[in-house]
Amino acid sequence: MELEMDKLVSLCKRRGFIFPSSEVYGGINGFWDYGPLGVELKRNIKDAWWRDNVQMRDDMVGLDCSIIMNPRVWEASGHVGGFSDPMVDCRATKERYRADQMYVFAYVFPATNAKGEPTEAWLASLGGSPEEAAGPAEKRAAKLAKKFGKPADEPVITPYLEIADDDRIKVIGPSTDEAGTLTEPRSFNLMFKTFVGALESDSNVAYLRPETAQGIFANFKNVVDTARVKLPFGIAQVGKSFRNEINPRNFTFRSREFEQMEIEFFCRPEEAKDWYKYWRDARFAWYTGLGLKSEKLRLRDHDAEELAFYSTATADIEYAFPFGVSELEGIAHRGDYDLTQHMKFSGKDLSYFDEEKKERFTPHVIEPSAGADRATLAFLCEAYAEDEVAGETRTVLKFHPRIAPVKAAVFPLVKRDGMPEKAEALYRELKRSHNVSYDEKGAIGRRYRRQDEAGTPFCITIDSQTATDDTVTFRDRDSCRQWRVPAAGAAQAIRDLLDGTPVPGAE
Ligand code: GAP
């Protein structure tokens, strides 16, 4: 089944996963609120990340830095000078596009015709990936070639920025048919500016952090001096970041306020290549382990031209969202660039002394940098399914139990014969260790459907047989299989099912 984004967005709204921010006032572009189910889902993803990458390891410590830092941090990091995206505007449609995300499908004509006179070159262009560009753009390019009576050479697909200043080529914006409506690429700084203190003067300017990473570098010495860490080790942080994205889009994928889950892993320079490979594979495995198992998840190594000047290797973990293949996380080998920059700008020594080897040097860094909102969106896309149950179509979110917002729902089959009392007692018991819900409203089939849409992996029903043999009915969300479990063992069964321990009757 091909997921349509509209269906997911409307389910998220209807079931309280994600709402547009300040919707009662008409919303605000690029900002989103997580509702009661969404906050549990995103929290479970962040908790799983923290547990697996920080608490379960011996070589990682955590940090929680302030969002506003000394603005010199952003001069050192290069964000004040260079943190901007080249954008192009379409004069006809008033749409704005990121130039580096536009690909053009081009018929390039020779500069001169047979008589040696200049000929024109015509292009069609489309936003999005090269794969997307090929279809509709090809047709439009062919139409244009016909319109202008030009023979076309072999078509090429090429990034817009690479051809933008070739005056033989006319680019047509994604939503128009006329050439020449696009402006030259222009840069916009993406940092949100504010003022600290009473005066709104240049000397009081500060920035909302555009990434959590720099807080880690700025605290490198504090951690080394206080946490008794030895290379190789990492510092991890989860928190809000802010970017004044010119073109927020694709639901939460490109937001102006979002959360990052970042690691800076410090090591000896000669070990950095191996650690880069390790993190590249470990981070990919983390997503598959939590259920992003389909071929939609990919690991893509950057070409030499794509690398930042200080990086010797970078890979992106990408997911094929309904709107195209896009980045979930980047893993970058950053060398000693960041610590060196902060030493230069702060004047402080941020080198490391290896006690055993009696050597002082600047550590190299591997940076796995993930987005909590993008991960949440990918898990939602992957989990969304429509299937047939008892002759009816149901919508179900097949989350891995570890990230499911609600782990189990407890129902009395009917509201009499002592069933609600028993169900409520079991609900209270389970609630001590898990996020569970209680529902006694409506027919049992409707209650199952409600939980399926919320992604609850298990439902437990107290029915008439409970009164005779003290067992309850368990039901599995994905297979809809049902089996009986002694009421006294229900809490243990839930713990086992969530841990992946085999449970009699469940398989
Ligand atoms: N410290 C490196 C860094 O920030 P990045 O590729 O700009 O690298 C890392 O961002 C991750 O943060 C991305 O892979 C993505 O998951 C998330 N992210 C970045 N910009 C975002 C945005 N506007 N909305 C949602 N998530 C975003």
GROMACS .gro file of C-alpha atoms and ligand atoms in nm, residues 211 213 243 245 252-255 258 260 262 327-330 367 369-371 374, ligand 1:
model
   47
  211GLU     CA    1   2.175   2.280   1.658
  213ALA     CA    2   2.601   2.016   1.883
  243ARG     CA    3   1.595   2.738   1.223
  245GLU     CA    4   1.355   2.773   0.744
  252THR     CA    5   0.686   1.813   1.053
  253PHE     CA    6   0.975   1.712   0.824
  254ARG     CA    7   1.109   2.065   0.780
  255SER     CA    8   0.997   2.269   1.082
  258PHE     CA    9   1.236   2.088   1.620
  260GLN     CA   10   1.765   1.698   1.776
  262GLU     CA   11   2.307   1.449   1.878
  327GLU     CA   12   1.744   1.266   0.541
  328LEU     CA   13   1.664   1.133   0.889
  329GLU     CA   14   2.013   1.156   1.032
  330GLY     CA   15   2.365   1.249   0.923
  367GLU     CA   16   2.896   1.325   1.488
  369SER     CA   17   2.309   1.388   1.438
  370ALA     CA   18   1.944   1.281   1.433
  371GLY     CA   19   1.611   1.464   1.439
  374ARG     CA   20   1.185   1.336   1.156
  508GAP     N1   21   2.503   1.926   1.408
  508GAP     C1   22   2.478   1.882   1.274
  508GAP     C2   23   2.346   1.919   1.224
  508GAP     O1   24   2.269   1.989   1.289
  508GAP     P1   25   2.185   1.885   1.023
  508GAP     O2   26   2.191   1.785   0.910
  508GAP     O3   27   2.165   2.028   0.990
  508GAP     O4   28   2.317   1.861   1.105
  508GAP     C3   29   2.074   1.712   1.181
  508GAP     O5   30   2.070   1.839   1.121
  508GAP     C4   31   1.936   1.651   1.187
  508GAP     O6   32   1.844   1.743   1.249
  508GAP     C5   33   1.874   1.623   1.048
  508GAP     O7   34   1.917   1.499   0.997
  508GAP     C6   35   1.727   1.623   1.081
  508GAP     O8   36   1.687   1.497   1.132
  508GAP     C7   37   1.717   1.729   1.191
  508GAP     N2   38   1.672   1.857   1.131
  508GAP     C8   39   1.749   1.952   1.074
  508GAP     N3   40   1.675   2.054   1.030
  508GAP     C9   41   1.546   2.023   1.059
  508GAP    C10   42   1.420   2.090   1.040
  508GAP     N4   43   1.412   2.209   0.984
  508GAP     N5   44   1.307   2.027   1.082
  508GAP    C11   45   1.312   1.905   1.142
  508GAP     N6   46   1.429   1.840   1.164
  508GAP    C12   47   1.544   1.896   1.124
   0.00000   0.00000   0.00000
